[in-house]
Amino acid sequence: MKSIEQRVNKLLSQMTLDEKLAQIGSYWMFELQTDGVLDWNRVADKLKHGIGQISRLGGASTLDPVNAAKAANSLQRFLIEKTRLGIPAIIHEECCSGAMILGGTVFPQMLGLASTFQPELAERMTTAIRNQMLAIGARQGLAPVLDVARDPRWGRVEETFGEDPTLVSHFGVAYIKGLQTGNLAEGVMATGKHFIGHSLSQRGLNCAPVHMGMREVSDIYLAPFQAAVRDAKLASMMNAYPELDGEVVAASRRILTDILRGQLGFDGVVVSDYEAIIMLHNFHKVAVNPSYAAGMALNAGIDVELPTVVCYGEPLKLALDKGEINIELVDTAVQRHLKKKFELGLFENSYVNENKVLEVFETPEQRTLAHDIACKSMVLLKNDGFLPLQKTIKTLAVIGPNANAGRNQLGDYSYAAMRQLVQFKFTPTNSAIDTNLDILSKHDVKITNVLDGIKAVVSSDTEVLYAQGCDYLSDDTSGFDNAVNIAKQADAVVLVLGDRSGLTPDCTTGETRDSADLKLPGVQEDLAQALLATGKPVAVVLVNGRPYAFPSLAEKANAILEAWLPGEEGGSAVADVLFGDANPGGKLPITFPRSAGQVPIYYNAKPAGMKSNWYVDYVSEKVTPLYPFGHGLSYTSFEYKDLVIKQKRATAGESVDILLSLKNVGELAGEEVAQLYIYDEFASIPRPIKELKGYQRLALDPGETRTITFHLPVNQLAFYDHDLNLVVEPGAIEVMVGSSSEDIRLRDGFEILGQKKMAVKERVFVCPVTVE
């Protein structure tokens, strides 16, 4: 039997130039349709030479899962039977928090998922996502986002796993393993994005220039990508949009080839972020025309143009004719893409079983998983004893723009948000989104909002009053009076505030929806102040996509529950936490600032990074965060004690065992995340004042004690020196264990022995943990 390499080379040797270019291109699904149905004249015209990928067969159409599978089979049949070489296409979909298709399960958005501090939940989630994508014939998912998020003004913070490179690495690897499995022939290709630097853009603006040096890139931002490539065998990578230190990533061979492939060892396929290649011409202004842009991107190392052919068609052919680019670069890109098609088993298994599609959609197990992740993602930011509420409360006022808005519980790459974008961007004649509301309502995922979730759990004698109060974005305050009147009639108030996520102008978080002030949108904080003035106890529930700055609200509210964008089961999960059926155990994966002026603010700052010399604070504001990384309260209390470090001296290549006891000293069962931080106080380069190296989430009954042992590899403390060499240096290491990055309960230390600098071959991302 011929090897994949032999099969790829044989195909390549038979290809004309047009067929080669087709394999590094793509088309939107709606470009192949008329009025939402496959148009075979369009298909025959655009796919006559084959095609590399089909963009969002389900995600940019109104096709229900069964009809999406039928369309996938029809397109693959055309490519296999009606084109000269019979090469099937890779169909890709977005899958950030769920398969972005009509009827796809919508899980909590990534920032909420990271708040669980349980990466294994990411693998369980993407296993469910994989099954739904496979059922409709989609073999590539454009996720996960591996960007380290340090600027909450950036709208895509919600898609990230937060600000810590270790935490992002763990969730990224788990996400990829669940999607790809150990065998691509049974899985869906994951796509790591965005390589690299996308998340620290100038002024927090999407796609704006990024200003940081390669040491910071190497130490912080490369880490999740290194872990994804080495430990999860990531199959696909997507470039970052911005320029990095003056070098546009999509045109940078140094970044996309020398660093990605040479340094990290990536051997998969690089796909362009949507329209990134033409943006070299019309956005960054480094390419005088599309032809030059095509040559720059191909030379840099972008193998496939998404979402549709703009530059890798006739413009690239022109560049070849002019000698501006070598055909060998085209051949290399084609080889990489064909290799993945063979590894996916597309040539042997080109079609899906149309009769079994619905077996993996809207199952009880999927909804239970969505509910469980949502419950575990809840972070209790503040509680003066007001929560949990009693289910027998006589009268409860549920108020706020997100109380009765299930759509606002979904992330920016959910089907509902993307359907809105397609309707906004494309004319009816080009759009796959039609007006067939029956199809949408029949197959769209059912969302439990907070109001309905509360009504479902309170006693039959409880009166639940509702008022919207205000919109999530507008400045209209006309609903305040009604909301205040309702609050005055109630024994307590649940106020549900936050965002609407998406990519359209009426959204407040998500891609292209960046924030200048980090205030809750519209007049939501004014509504909160009006309700607090009634004297009624108020629990604030935040359904939002970024950390907001609300110091006044944080001071005055009785309780604040961070729900993030909790997905289809978010409303029931919020209700479970509010009424004590679930004890909140989530922790913040990102810092909450007091004001936008503190940004960027993150826990693992350098020694000089969190204070102003001499007076520490700003003139008008403290330098401390509103809520720190790792923060999260519970309805019970936990005691940390008996810290023991077994090896007080160690060297590179060895491990240090760090033991402690964790006890539930409260009256309720609950879950706590014990967090291990270290500080390398004196080094050749200033090191962060705290670095998360390990963590463990534990469920404990009242009075129960467990012993946690962190087996800390010394090489996990390696960093990049002045010459960008990965090294471990001798010296004293402070060890800190606590309930958050600021709530440190135990301290000790150990010493690294050895030479002045000890070279380390590879980074270590995981600190093994055992629990007894």
Tab-separated table of N, CA and C in Angstrom, residues 537-644:
chain	number	residue	atom	x	y	z
A	537	PRO	N	-32.320	44.224	49.021
A	537	PRO	CA	-31.096	43.474	48.730
A	537	PRO	C	-31.048	43.092	47.247
A	538	VAL	N	-29.885	43.267	46.636
A	538	VAL	CA	-29.731	43.054	45.198
A	538	VAL	C	-28.582	42.087	44.930
A	539	ALA	N	-28.880	41.036	44.190
A	539	ALA	CA	-27.860	40.131	43.657
A	539	ALA	C	-27.710	40.425	42.171
A	540	VAL	N	-26.517	40.787	41.766
A	540	VAL	CA	-26.246	41.090	40.362
A	540	VAL	C	-25.705	39.841	39.670
A	541	VAL	N	-26.312	39.502	38.561
A	541	VAL	CA	-25.820	38.406	37.713
A	541	VAL	C	-25.280	39.034	36.437
A	542	LEU	N	-24.029	38.753	36.133
A	542	LEU	CA	-23.398	39.298	34.933
A	542	LEU	C	-23.365	38.239	33.844
A	543	VAL	N	-24.035	38.528	32.733
A	543	VAL	CA	-23.998	37.678	31.546
A	543	VAL	C	-23.237	38.472	30.499
A	544	ASN	N	-21.935	38.272	30.446
A	544	ASN	CA	-21.071	39.187	29.697
A	544	ASN	C	-19.860	38.470	29.134
A	545	GLY	N	-19.177	39.145	28.216
A	545	GLY	CA	-18.072	38.511	27.516
A	545	GLY	C	-16.699	39.033	27.860
A	546	ARG	N	-16.603	40.036	28.724
A	546	ARG	CA	-15.295	40.582	29.092
A	546	ARG	C	-15.335	41.053	30.544
A	547	PRO	N	-14.180	41.193	31.185
A	547	PRO	CA	-14.149	41.797	32.514
A	547	PRO	C	-14.479	43.289	32.409
A	548	TYR	N	-15.497	43.724	33.103
A	548	TYR	CA	-15.841	45.141	33.137
A	548	TYR	C	-15.343	45.770	34.433
A	549	ALA	N	-15.207	47.074	34.412
A	549	ALA	CA	-14.788	47.842	35.586
A	549	ALA	C	-16.021	48.500	36.196
A	550	PHE	N	-16.409	48.065	37.410
A	550	PHE	CA	-17.623	48.604	38.044
A	550	PHE	C	-17.406	48.724	39.560
A	551	PRO	N	-16.445	49.530	39.993
A	551	PRO	CA	-16.120	49.590	41.422
A	551	PRO	C	-17.288	50.005	42.305
A	552	SER	N	-18.127	50.927	41.840
A	552	SER	CA	-19.260	51.376	42.653
A	552	SER	C	-20.268	50.250	42.837
A	553	LEU	N	-20.555	49.536	41.776
A	553	LEU	CA	-21.477	48.417	41.849
A	553	LEU	C	-20.910	47.310	42.732
A	554	ALA	N	-19.613	47.072	42.617
A	554	ALA	CA	-18.969	46.058	43.434
A	554	ALA	C	-19.052	46.388	44.913
A	555	GLU	N	-19.022	47.660	45.224
A	555	GLU	CA	-19.091	48.089	46.622
A	555	GLU	C	-20.498	47.965	47.194
A	556	LYS	N	-21.514	48.285	46.406
A	556	LYS	CA	-22.867	48.432	46.939
A	556	LYS	C	-23.740	47.192	46.818
A	557	ALA	N	-23.504	46.362	45.800
A	557	ALA	CA	-24.359	45.180	45.611
A	557	ALA	C	-24.148	44.183	46.745
A	558	ASN	N	-25.196	43.456	47.077
A	558	ASN	CA	-25.081	42.437	48.124
A	558	ASN	C	-24.328	41.208	47.644
A	559	ALA	N	-24.500	40.893	46.378
A	559	ALA	CA	-23.818	39.734	45.805
A	559	ALA	C	-23.641	39.970	44.312
A	560	ILE	N	-22.544	39.418	43.764
A	560	ILE	CA	-22.288	39.512	42.323
A	560	ILE	C	-21.866	38.135	41.830
A	561	LEU	N	-22.600	37.627	40.858
A	561	LEU	CA	-22.304	36.332	40.256
A	561	LEU	C	-21.900	36.538	38.809
A	562	GLU	N	-20.687	36.127	38.479
A	562	GLU	CA	-20.199	36.200	37.099
A	562	GLU	C	-20.577	34.919	36.380
A	563	ALA	N	-21.473	35.066	35.388
A	563	ALA	CA	-21.925	33.902	34.618
A	563	ALA	C	-21.279	33.826	33.248
A	564	TRP	N	-20.541	34.857	32.850
A	564	TRP	CA	-19.980	34.950	31.504
A	564	TRP	C	-21.076	34.777	30.453
A	565	LEU	N	-20.776	34.115	29.351
A	565	LEU	CA	-21.771	33.801	28.317
A	565	LEU	C	-22.032	32.305	28.434
A	566	PRO	N	-23.047	31.911	29.225
A	566	PRO	CA	-23.125	30.524	29.708
A	566	PRO	C	-23.804	29.535	28.787
A	567	GLY	N	-24.206	29.957	27.577
A	567	GLY	CA	-24.734	29.005	26.617
A	567	GLY	C	-26.195	28.657	26.811
A	568	GLU	N	-26.600	27.570	26.143
A	568	GLU	CA	-28.017	27.233	26.054
A	568	GLU	C	-28.640	26.868	27.399
A	569	GLU	N	-27.850	26.340	28.322
A	569	GLU	CA	-28.351	25.960	29.644
A	569	GLU	C	-27.964	26.984	30.709
A	570	GLY	N	-27.543	28.163	30.265
A	570	GLY	CA	-27.052	29.169	31.202
A	570	GLY	C	-28.084	29.627	32.207
A	571	GLY	N	-29.328	29.789	31.772
A	571	GLY	CA	-30.366	30.272	32.675
A	571	GLY	C	-30.638	29.315	33.816
A	572	SER	N	-30.693	28.034	33.507
A	572	SER	CA	-30.936	27.049	34.562
A	572	SER	C	-29.721	26.924	35.476
A	573	ALA	N	-28.508	27.074	34.916
A	573	ALA	CA	-27.299	27.011	35.743
A	573	ALA	C	-27.231	28.193	36.701
A	574	VAL	N	-27.564	29.380	36.221
A	574	VAL	CA	-27.595	30.559	37.090
A	574	VAL	C	-28.583	30.342	38.228
A	575	ALA	N	-29.765	29.837	37.905
A	575	ALA	CA	-30.777	29.597	38.933
A	575	ALA	C	-30.292	28.578	39.957
A	576	ASP	N	-29.634	27.528	39.498
A	576	ASP	CA	-29.123	26.519	40.421
A	576	ASP	C	-28.136	27.125	41.414
A	577	VAL	N	-27.296	28.036	40.932
A	577	VAL	CA	-26.322	28.669	41.822
A	577	VAL	C	-27.005	29.668	42.756
A	578	LEU	N	-27.910	30.475	42.229
A	578	LEU	CA	-28.585	31.480	43.063
A	578	LEU	C	-29.334	30.840	44.230
A	579	PHE	N	-29.903	29.671	44.007
A	579	PHE	CA	-30.734	29.045	45.039
A	579	PHE	C	-30.042	27.879	45.744
A	580	GLY	N	-28.737	27.701	45.495
A	580	GLY	CA	-27.961	26.758	46.267
A	580	GLY	C	-27.995	25.323	45.815
A	581	ASP	N	-28.662	25.021	44.689
A	581	ASP	CA	-28.602	23.655	44.171
A	581	ASP	C	-27.213	23.337	43.631
A	582	ALA	N	-26.477	24.354	43.273
A	582	ALA	CA	-25.074	24.220	42.889
A	582	ALA	C	-24.281	25.252	43.677
A	583	ASN	N	-23.186	24.820	44.264
A	583	ASN	CA	-22.323	25.723	45.032
A	583	ASN	C	-21.245	26.246	44.099
A	584	PRO	N	-21.173	27.569	43.894
A	584	PRO	CA	-20.209	28.093	42.923
A	584	PRO	C	-18.773	27.747	43.304
A	585	GLY	N	-18.002	27.313	42.292
A	585	GLY	CA	-16.610	26.957	42.539
A	585	GLY	C	-15.673	27.469	41.468
A	586	GLY	N	-16.199	28.269	40.522
A	586	GLY	CA	-15.365	28.796	39.445
A	586	GLY	C	-14.405	29.865	39.938
A	587	LYS	N	-13.339	30.058	39.198
A	587	LYS	CA	-12.318	31.064	39.513
A	587	LYS	C	-12.045	31.919	38.273
A	588	LEU	N	-11.673	33.148	38.489
A	588	LEU	CA	-11.437	34.063	37.373
A	588	LEU	C	-10.173	33.678	36.605
A	589	PRO	N	-10.278	33.472	35.284
A	589	PRO	CA	-9.094	33.235	34.470
A	589	PRO	C	-8.482	34.528	33.948
A	590	ILE	N	-9.039	35.649	34.389
A	590	ILE	CA	-8.582	36.951	33.911
A	590	ILE	C	-8.880	37.989	34.982
A	591	THR	N	-8.059	39.016	35.053
A	591	THR	CA	-8.175	40.058	36.078
A	591	THR	C	-9.268	41.054	35.725
A	592	PHE	N	-10.016	41.493	36.734
A	592	PHE	CA	-10.990	42.567	36.565
A	592	PHE	C	-10.338	43.882	36.974
A	593	PRO	N	-10.277	44.867	36.083
A	593	PRO	CA	-9.686	46.162	36.448
A	593	PRO	C	-10.682	47.051	37.194
A	594	ARG	N	-10.165	48.056	37.877
A	594	ARG	CA	-11.023	49.080	38.479
A	594	ARG	C	-11.470	50.105	37.443
A	595	SER	N	-10.604	50.336	36.452
A	595	SER	CA	-10.932	51.276	35.384
A	595	SER	C	-10.130	50.917	34.152
A	596	ALA	N	-10.557	51.436	33.013
A	596	ALA	CA	-9.849	51.148	31.768
A	596	ALA	C	-8.431	51.692	31.792
A	597	GLY	N	-8.211	52.718	32.631
A	597	GLY	CA	-6.878	53.307	32.714
A	597	GLY	C	-5.825	52.376	33.281
A	598	GLN	N	-6.219	51.302	33.937
A	598	GLN	CA	-5.259	50.332	34.467
A	598	GLN	C	-4.771	49.335	33.406
A	599	VAL	N	-5.443	49.284	32.293
A	599	VAL	CA	-5.166	48.265	31.275
A	599	VAL	C	-3.856	48.561	30.556
A	600	PRO	N	-3.012	47.535	30.301
A	600	PRO	CA	-3.242	46.133	30.650
A	600	PRO	C	-2.877	45.845	32.095
A	601	ILE	N	-3.733	45.102	32.758
A	601	ILE	CA	-3.505	44.689	34.136
A	601	ILE	C	-3.666	43.180	34.208
A	602	TYR	N	-2.669	42.513	34.759
A	602	TYR	CA	-2.701	41.052	34.855
A	602	TYR	C	-1.844	40.652	36.047
A	603	TYR	N	-2.150	39.491	36.595
A	603	TYR	CA	-1.546	39.103	37.869
A	603	TYR	C	-0.048	38.821	37.752
A	604	ASN	N	0.398	38.254	36.621
A	604	ASN	CA	1.796	37.829	36.480
A	604	ASN	C	2.656	38.932	35.874
A	605	ALA	N	2.545	40.118	36.496
A	605	ALA	CA	3.326	41.267	36.049
A	605	ALA	C	4.762	41.156	36.557
A	606	LYS	N	5.647	41.933	35.962
A	606	LYS	CA	7.019	42.023	36.443
A	606	LYS	C	7.063	42.868	37.724
A	607	PRO	N	8.149	42.808	38.492
A	607	PRO	CA	8.207	43.530	39.774
A	607	PRO	C	7.892	45.017	39.667
A	608	ALA	N	8.265	45.644	38.566
A	608	ALA	CA	7.992	47.072	38.407
A	608	ALA	C	6.686	47.348	37.682
A	609	GLY	N	5.935	46.283	37.378
A	609	GLY	CA	4.780	46.446	36.517
A	609	GLY	C	3.469	46.755	37.199
A	610	MET	N	3.440	46.702	38.529
A	610	MET	CA	2.175	46.897	39.237
A	610	MET	C	2.216	48.061	40.214
A	611	LYS	N	3.147	48.983	40.022
A	611	LYS	CA	3.224	50.111	40.940
A	611	LYS	C	3.920	51.274	40.266
A	612	SER	N	3.621	52.460	40.787
A	612	SER	CA	4.266	53.672	40.300
A	612	SER	C	5.310	54.107	41.333
A	613	ASN	N	6.506	54.176	40.911
A	613	ASN	CA	7.564	54.623	41.810
A	613	ASN	C	7.488	56.156	41.941
A	614	TRP	N	7.312	56.753	43.091
A	614	TRP	CA	7.483	56.305	44.442
A	614	TRP	C	6.191	55.961	45.169
A	615	TYR	N	5.088	56.433	44.680
A	615	TYR	CA	3.869	56.451	45.480
A	615	TYR	C	2.927	55.279	45.226
A	616	VAL	N	3.334	54.357	44.404
A	616	VAL	CA	2.618	53.114	44.142
A	616	VAL	C	1.353	53.331	43.302
A	617	ASP	N	0.384	54.085	43.838
A	617	ASP	CA	-0.907	54.227	43.177
A	617	ASP	C	-0.913	55.337	42.127
A	618	TYR	N	-1.949	55.316	41.284
A	618	TYR	CA	-2.210	56.433	40.386
A	618	TYR	C	-2.653	57.646	41.211
A	619	VAL	N	-2.695	58.799	40.584
A	619	VAL	CA	-3.204	59.990	41.257
A	619	VAL	C	-4.664	59.793	41.653
A	620	SER	N	-5.449	59.191	40.769
A	620	SER	CA	-6.893	59.105	40.995
A	620	SER	C	-7.403	57.685	41.220
A	621	GLU	N	-6.512	56.714	41.287
A	621	GLU	CA	-6.977	55.328	41.351
A	621	GLU	C	-5.901	54.446	41.968
A	622	LYS	N	-6.334	53.406	42.661
A	622	LYS	CA	-5.402	52.399	43.152
A	622	LYS	C	-4.862	51.579	41.987
A	623	VAL	N	-3.713	50.968	42.191
A	623	VAL	CA	-3.161	50.108	41.139
A	623	VAL	C	-3.669	48.673	41.259
A	624	THR	N	-4.277	48.348	42.385
A	624	THR	CA	-4.763	46.986	42.594
A	624	THR	C	-5.998	46.715	41.747
A	625	PRO	N	-6.237	45.452	41.390
A	625	PRO	CA	-7.409	45.134	40.570
A	625	PRO	C	-8.698	45.174	41.374
A	626	LEU	N	-9.806	45.221	40.662
A	626	LEU	CA	-11.109	45.107	41.316
A	626	LEU	C	-11.292	43.682	41.837
A	627	TYR	N	-11.007	42.696	40.983
A	627	TYR	CA	-11.000	41.294	41.368
A	627	TYR	C	-9.793	40.644	40.702
A	628	PRO	N	-8.967	39.909	41.464
A	628	PRO	CA	-7.738	39.359	40.896
A	628	PRO	C	-7.938	38.043	40.164
A	629	PHE	N	-6.954	37.692	39.380
A	629	PHE	CA	-6.905	36.377	38.731
A	629	PHE	C	-7.032	35.288	39.786
A	630	GLY	N	-7.824	34.273	39.492
A	630	GLY	CA	-7.988	33.144	40.401
A	630	GLY	C	-9.038	33.340	41.471
A	631	HIS	N	-9.649	34.537	41.528
A	631	HIS	CA	-10.631	34.831	42.568
A	631	HIS	C	-11.953	34.127	42.299
A	632	GLY	N	-12.597	33.696	43.350
A	632	GLY	CA	-13.911	33.093	43.266
A	632	GLY	C	-14.327	32.583	44.627
A	633	LEU	N	-15.498	33.002	45.102
A	633	LEU	CA	-15.980	32.635	46.425
A	633	LEU	C	-16.865	31.394	46.366
A	634	SER	N	-17.280	30.941	47.544
A	634	SER	CA	-18.118	29.750	47.670
A	634	SER	C	-19.141	30.001	48.768
A	635	TYR	N	-20.127	29.129	48.861
A	635	TYR	CA	-21.083	29.191	49.973
A	635	TYR	C	-20.547	28.467	51.202
A	636	THR	N	-19.356	27.890	51.094
A	636	THR	CA	-18.698	27.296	52.236
A	636	THR	C	-17.299	27.883	52.346
A	637	SER	N	-16.497	27.415	53.304
A	637	SER	CA	-15.156	27.948	53.530
A	637	SER	C	-14.140	26.824	53.520
A	638	PHE	N	-12.905	27.160	53.137
A	638	PHE	CA	-11.860	26.153	53.025
A	638	PHE	C	-10.619	26.598	53.797
A	639	GLU	N	-9.993	25.652	54.427
A	639	GLU	CA	-8.786	25.905	55.199
A	639	GLU	C	-7.593	25.237	54.520
A	640	TYR	N	-6.537	26.014	54.317
A	640	TYR	CA	-5.281	25.508	53.778
A	640	TYR	C	-4.285	25.378	54.940
A	641	LYS	N	-3.606	24.250	55.053
A	641	LYS	CA	-2.618	24.101	56.129
A	641	LYS	C	-1.607	23.011	55.773
A	642	ASP	N	-0.600	22.906	56.631
A	642	ASP	CA	0.400	21.822	56.575
A	642	ASP	C	1.171	21.791	55.262
A	643	LEU	N	1.683	22.944	54.842
A	643	LEU	CA	2.510	22.985	53.630
A	643	LEU	C	3.858	22.331	53.903
A	644	VAL	N	4.220	21.391	53.050
A	644	VAL	CA	5.501	20.701	53.161
A	644	VAL	C	6.141	20.647	51.786
